[in-house]
Amino acid sequence: MFARPRSLISAGALGAVCGLLAGCGSSAPGPAATRTASAAAATHAAGNGTFSHPLAVDNPMFPLAVGTQFTYQGKVVQDGESKPHSVTFTVTDVSKVVDGVKTVVAWDRDFLEGKLQEQELAFFAQDDQGNVWNFGEYPEEYEGGKFTGAPSTWIRGAGGAYGGVHMPAQPRDGLKYREGLVPAIEFDDVSVVTRTGQQDCLAGTCYKQVLVVDETSPNDPTSGHQIKYYSPPTGLIQVAARGGDSQEFLALTSVRHLGQAEMAKIRTEVMAMDQRAYKIKVYRTTQPAQ
C-alpha cells in the first residue's frame, strides 16, 4: 500500500521563522497567547504576530482570495512504483476563530489514482507585517471511499501544538525556519529557502521570481526532502522530492475562480466537516466555523 504523501499545503506550515520571528532550537517554542473571544477587539495577538485584518491574506507568495481553486496533478513514487496523484485546494468563504484569531478556512482534497485519500480543513491568517500563519488542520483520511478518522488533527495552542508562519513576508536566500512542532502527532518540520528570483516553466507557462523552499522532517529522516516552488502572484506552483521512502511530484495545472453556486456547495461540505471535527478533543477549543 502507498503511504500517504505529505500534505501539499499545510503539513509544513506551522513554524516560526528563525532570525525573523523565533528561533530554530530543539526546544519547544513559547506558549501561544491567551485566547480571546472578543469580536470587538481591534487586533488579535497570537505568538509573535498582530492580526488587525487576518482574513486579508495577500502575501504574493501565498495569496488566499476567496473563491480561488488551485488544481495540482502529478504522481507519488514508492518502491519504484508510480501512481497518479492530484490535489485540489479551494479558498472558501468560511472563517473560523482559532486561538483568538479569525482565520481563513481552506479546503484541501487529495486524490490517489482518482480516489479520495484525504480531505482537510486548514486555517490561515495574515499578520500586520504580511506573514501568513498556520492555525491548525483537520485532515480526514479515507480508505476505499470510507472515512476512517482524522488522527493528525492539530489546533494551535491546544494539546501543546505550536503553529507559526506558513509564508514569511520577506523570504530570503538561506532563511531557515522551523515549520512546526506538534508533539502529540510527532510533527516537527524545518525549512530552508534555497533559491529566490528563479524562473520555472510548467506546461508552457513560465513563472518568474520563483521562491524555492526545501522542507525536511527531523523526526522522520526517511521522509526525505520536499521541495516547494512559489511564484508571485500565484502562490504554490510545483512540488518535487529528493530522497525518502515515498516521493510526491505535483505541478499546478489550473487556477479557477468559482461562482456562487459552486461556492455554496463547497460551503455545505466544509460546514459538515467542521461539525464532524468536534468529535476530536483538541478541536473543541475552537469556535464553530461561520
Coordinates of C-alpha atoms in Angstrom, one line a residue, residues 71-272:
T71 CA -5.5 22.1 -9.0
Y72 CA -2.3 20.2 -9.0
Q73 CA -1.5 17.0 -10.8
G74 CA 1.4 14.6 -10.7
K75 CA 2.4 11.3 -9.1
V76 CA 3.5 9.5 -6.0
V77 CA 6.5 7.2 -6.3
Q78 CA 7.1 4.4 -3.8
D79 CA 9.3 1.3 -4.0
G80 CA 9.8 2.1 -7.7
E81 CA 6.1 2.2 -8.4
S82 CA 4.3 5.3 -9.6
K83 CA 0.7 6.2 -9.2
P84 CA -1.3 9.2 -10.3
H85 CA -1.9 11.8 -7.7
S86 CA -3.8 15.1 -7.7
V87 CA -4.7 17.8 -5.2
T88 CA -7.5 20.4 -5.2
F89 CA -7.1 23.4 -2.9
T90 CA -10.0 25.8 -2.5
V91 CA -10.1 29.1 -0.6
T92 CA -13.6 29.1 0.9
D93 CA -15.8 31.9 2.1
V94 CA -15.9 30.3 5.6
S95 CA -14.0 31.7 8.5
K96 CA -13.2 30.2 11.9
V97 CA -11.8 31.7 15.2
V98 CA -8.8 29.7 16.3
D99 CA -6.7 30.7 19.3
G100 CA -8.4 34.1 19.4
V101 CA -7.8 34.9 15.7
K102 CA -10.3 34.8 12.9
T103 CA -8.9 32.6 10.2
V104 CA -9.5 31.8 6.5
V105 CA -10.7 28.2 6.0
A106 CA -9.2 26.4 3.1
W107 CA -10.5 23.0 1.8
D108 CA -7.7 20.7 0.6
R109 CA -8.6 17.4 -1.2
D110 CA -6.1 14.7 -2.0
F111 CA -6.7 12.0 -4.6
L112 CA -4.6 8.9 -5.4
E113 CA -5.5 7.1 -8.6
G114 CA -8.6 9.2 -8.8
K115 CA -9.9 8.1 -5.4
L116 CA -10.2 10.5 -2.4
Q117 CA -7.5 9.7 0.1
E118 CA -7.7 12.7 2.3
Q119 CA -9.6 15.9 2.7
E120 CA -8.8 18.6 5.2
L121 CA -9.7 21.9 6.6
A122 CA -6.7 24.2 7.0
F123 CA -6.7 27.5 8.9
F124 CA -4.7 30.5 7.9
A125 CA -4.3 34.2 8.9
Q126 CA -2.0 37.0 7.8
D127 CA -0.4 39.4 10.4
D128 CA 0.1 43.1 10.0
Q129 CA 3.7 42.5 8.6
G130 CA 2.4 40.3 5.8
N131 CA 3.5 36.9 7.3
V132 CA 0.9 34.1 6.7
W133 CA 0.4 32.0 9.8
N134 CA -1.0 28.5 10.1
F135 CA -3.5 27.9 12.9
G136 CA -4.3 24.2 12.5
E137 CA -5.7 21.5 10.3
Y138 CA -8.4 18.8 10.4
P139 CA -7.4 16.1 7.9
E140 CA -9.9 13.3 7.3
E141 CA -8.5 10.1 6.0
Y142 CA -10.3 7.7 3.6
E143 CA -9.9 4.1 2.5
G144 CA -12.0 2.7 -0.3
G145 CA -14.2 5.8 -0.2
K146 CA -14.9 5.4 3.5
F147 CA -14.0 7.9 6.2
T148 CA -11.5 6.2 8.6
G149 CA -10.7 9.0 11.0
A150 CA -8.6 12.1 11.5
P151 CA -5.7 11.2 13.7
S152 CA -3.4 14.0 12.6
T153 CA -5.7 16.9 13.7
W154 CA -4.0 19.7 15.5
I155 CA -5.1 23.1 16.6
R156 CA -2.8 26.0 17.5
G157 CA -2.5 26.4 21.3
A158 CA -4.2 23.1 22.1
G159 CA -2.5 20.0 23.4
G160 CA 0.9 21.6 23.2
A161 CA 0.7 22.4 19.4
Y162 CA 2.5 25.4 18.2
G163 CA 1.6 26.9 14.8
G164 CA 3.7 29.6 13.2
V165 CA 4.5 31.2 9.9
H166 CA 3.4 29.4 6.7
M167 CA 5.0 32.0 4.4
P168 CA 7.2 34.8 5.6
A169 CA 6.6 38.3 4.3
Q170 CA 10.2 38.7 3.1
P171 CA 11.7 35.3 2.3
R172 CA 15.4 35.5 1.5
D173 CA 18.2 33.1 0.5
G174 CA 19.4 30.9 3.3
L175 CA 16.5 31.7 5.6
K176 CA 16.0 28.7 7.9
Y177 CA 12.8 28.2 9.9
R178 CA 11.1 25.6 11.9
E179 CA 7.8 24.9 10.2
G180 CA 6.0 23.3 13.1
L181 CA 6.1 21.5 16.4
V182 CA 3.2 19.3 17.4
P183 CA 4.3 16.7 20.0
A184 CA 1.0 14.9 20.1
I185 CA 1.4 13.7 16.4
E186 CA 5.2 13.8 16.4
F187 CA 5.3 16.6 13.8
D188 CA 8.4 18.7 13.5
D189 CA 9.4 20.2 10.2
V190 CA 12.3 22.5 9.2
S191 CA 12.5 24.6 6.0
V192 CA 15.3 26.4 4.2
V193 CA 14.9 29.0 1.5
T194 CA 17.4 27.6 -1.1
R195 CA 16.7 30.0 -4.0
T196 CA 15.0 33.2 -4.9
G197 CA 14.4 35.1 -8.1
Q198 CA 14.4 32.0 -10.3
Q199 CA 12.3 31.2 -13.4
D200 CA 10.3 27.9 -13.7
C201 CA 8.3 26.8 -16.7
L202 CA 5.4 24.3 -16.4
A203 CA 3.3 23.0 -19.2
G204 CA 4.1 26.0 -21.4
T205 CA 3.7 28.6 -18.6
C206 CA 6.8 30.3 -17.3
Y207 CA 6.8 31.8 -13.8
K208 CA 9.2 34.5 -12.7
Q209 CA 10.6 35.4 -9.3
V210 CA 10.3 31.8 -8.1
L211 CA 11.0 31.0 -4.5
V212 CA 12.3 27.5 -3.7
V213 CA 11.9 26.1 -0.2
D214 CA 13.4 22.8 1.0
E215 CA 11.4 21.0 3.7
T216 CA 12.6 18.2 6.0
S217 CA 11.2 16.4 9.0
P218 CA 13.9 15.8 11.7
N219 CA 11.6 13.3 13.5
D220 CA 11.3 11.3 10.3
P221 CA 14.5 11.2 8.3
T222 CA 13.1 8.5 6.0
S223 CA 10.7 11.1 4.6
G224 CA 13.5 12.8 2.7
H225 CA 13.1 16.3 1.3
Q226 CA 10.0 18.0 -0.1
I227 CA 10.9 20.9 -2.4
K228 CA 8.2 23.6 -2.9
Y229 CA 8.2 26.3 -5.6
Y230 CA 6.3 29.5 -5.2
S231 CA 5.8 32.4 -7.6
P232 CA 4.0 35.8 -7.2
P233 CA 1.2 36.5 -7.5
T234 CA 0.0 32.9 -7.9
G235 CA 1.5 31.1 -4.9
L236 CA 2.5 27.4 -4.9
I237 CA 3.2 26.2 -8.4
Q238 CA 5.2 23.0 -8.0
V239 CA 6.2 20.3 -5.5
A240 CA 9.2 17.9 -6.0
A241 CA 11.1 15.5 -3.8
R242 CA 14.6 14.2 -3.1
G243 CA 15.2 11.0 -1.2
G244 CA 12.8 9.4 1.2
D245 CA 10.7 6.2 1.1
S246 CA 7.8 7.9 -0.8
Q247 CA 8.1 10.8 -3.2
E248 CA 5.5 13.3 -4.3
F249 CA 5.7 15.3 -7.5
L250 CA 3.0 17.8 -8.4
A251 CA 2.6 20.8 -10.8
L252 CA -0.1 23.5 -10.9
T253 CA -2.4 22.7 -13.8
S254 CA -5.3 25.2 -13.3
V255 CA -6.4 28.2 -11.3
R256 CA -10.2 28.8 -11.3
H257 CA -12.4 31.5 -9.7
L258 CA -15.6 29.8 -8.6
G259 CA -19.1 31.1 -9.0
Q260 CA -21.8 31.4 -6.3
A261 CA -23.4 28.0 -7.0
E262 CA -20.1 26.2 -6.7
M263 CA -19.1 28.1 -3.6
A264 CA -22.4 27.3 -1.9
K265 CA -21.9 23.6 -2.4
I266 CA -18.4 23.8 -1.0
R267 CA -19.6 25.8 2.0
T268 CA -22.1 23.0 2.8
E269 CA -19.3 20.4 2.6
V270 CA -16.9 22.4 4.7
M271 CA -19.5 23.2 7.4
A272 CA -20.3 19.5 7.7

